[in-house]
């Protein structure tokens, strides 16, 4: 079993994908799975056709990333195309996209069944699901997957992104392409899999109840316009601009997802913009009656935590025995990346060390999905999800 990565920063799609293919063929033969991450400037039609022709036996899942990508070879800002390839003689993989007028819940169930059919393992639970959907209804997507399977199979994923939150994201497999919908890959690898999902933010202790919500708009906190409470917590008033995506990146809202040794862990919601009635539009859905905590992070934590999340994935399965990493995937929030963009080379260094310099890929996404230590699959923002493939 082997994993290899390749990337190109060439701005022209034909040349970039040719560069990728040449590099991959030097590293790996006959991969069964390709995960493809690209910035919005690249032509997904050309990439899909070229990769399908070069690797006709491979399942493919592709997704756009915000303002760059990251691999074991470093951080690539601006234009970036990266491919993660897995060859596994005894393993099986299946990818699919469903893009219809149905609900996200129903699309997720259909995509899952189609991916399982493509894997050739009908009736068998996958060891892991890679999820890439268009932003907006990720909680329903996770619920659809879990209801179809009946048990919470680990999910690692990130919502499709573009450079400036303008809806220019793309999804594709070897079979189809779409801007909106649910894309996923079911994995039945022959190696061991470890995973981790963390926020890296701490609660300040300040909290309030969501007393009115509509979709992803948090309208009221403790019966006051949500922005009034949030600004009081921040200790500052925002400018007249509606967007607060950058100003709020170190201070998201957290909900308790579970506890370990009486210590809570949180899933985060990133404020996007202020609505005309004083509400806050979020990148995640909050339900009325939920308690929201004012969270705090630091740039230093954002830089080091990706490596810590990979370490946590290793620790969950280390059990006093040495393991041999084959490769991995990390999902890194686009909001966090933009906050520390000037220091992303340090982030790549920390992940490389934690991965023991095994090949990995990392897109920058508009929402992150993962499985917490308590077994809960969840969608959050400003988070990191990681999976490591390894031999014991």
XYZ file of N, CA, C and O in Angstrom, residues 201 230 244-252 270 302 335-336 339 382:
68
model
N -9.663 26.348 20.160
C -10.100 27.583 20.807
C -10.541 27.253 22.238
O -10.964 26.142 22.529
N -22.823 40.083 20.950
C -21.498 39.703 20.446
C -20.516 40.874 20.523
O -19.356 40.708 20.922
N -18.162 40.491 8.820
C -17.314 40.451 10.020
C -16.469 39.182 10.024
O -15.948 38.763 11.059
N -16.330 38.571 8.844
C -15.660 37.279 8.754
C -14.219 37.336 9.255
O -13.754 36.426 9.944
N -13.507 38.400 8.939
C -12.118 38.513 9.393
C -12.032 38.925 10.852
O -11.248 38.364 11.629
N -12.856 39.896 11.246
C -12.813 40.403 12.623
C -13.196 39.343 13.643
O -12.772 39.397 14.797
N -13.975 38.344 13.217
C -14.470 37.343 14.171
C -13.678 36.039 14.168
O -14.010 35.110 14.894
N -12.608 35.961 13.366
C -11.929 34.676 13.184
C -11.244 34.158 14.439
O -11.003 32.960 14.572
N -10.907 35.047 15.382
C -10.327 34.585 16.651
C -11.368 34.481 17.764
O -11.038 34.092 18.881
N -12.625 34.818 17.435
C -13.676 34.793 18.451
C -14.977 34.209 17.913
O -15.991 34.889 17.795
N -14.970 32.928 17.585
C -16.198 32.282 17.130
C -17.141 31.996 18.300
O -16.808 32.251 19.461
N -18.637 30.152 12.907
C -17.905 31.358 12.535
C -18.879 32.424 12.041
O -19.600 32.207 11.061
N -3.385 28.846 16.148
C -3.783 28.474 14.794
C -2.613 27.891 14.015
O -2.788 27.038 13.146
N -10.859 30.256 6.978
C -10.813 31.447 7.823
C -9.559 31.495 8.664
O -8.943 32.561 8.840
N -9.150 30.344 9.192
C -7.905 30.283 9.972
C -6.700 30.522 9.066
O -5.765 31.247 9.437
N -6.231 34.102 8.326
C -5.762 34.855 9.492
C -4.250 34.741 9.658
O -3.588 35.694 10.090
N -13.796 26.962 11.612
C -12.521 27.324 12.239
C -11.908 26.128 12.967
O -11.286 26.260 14.013
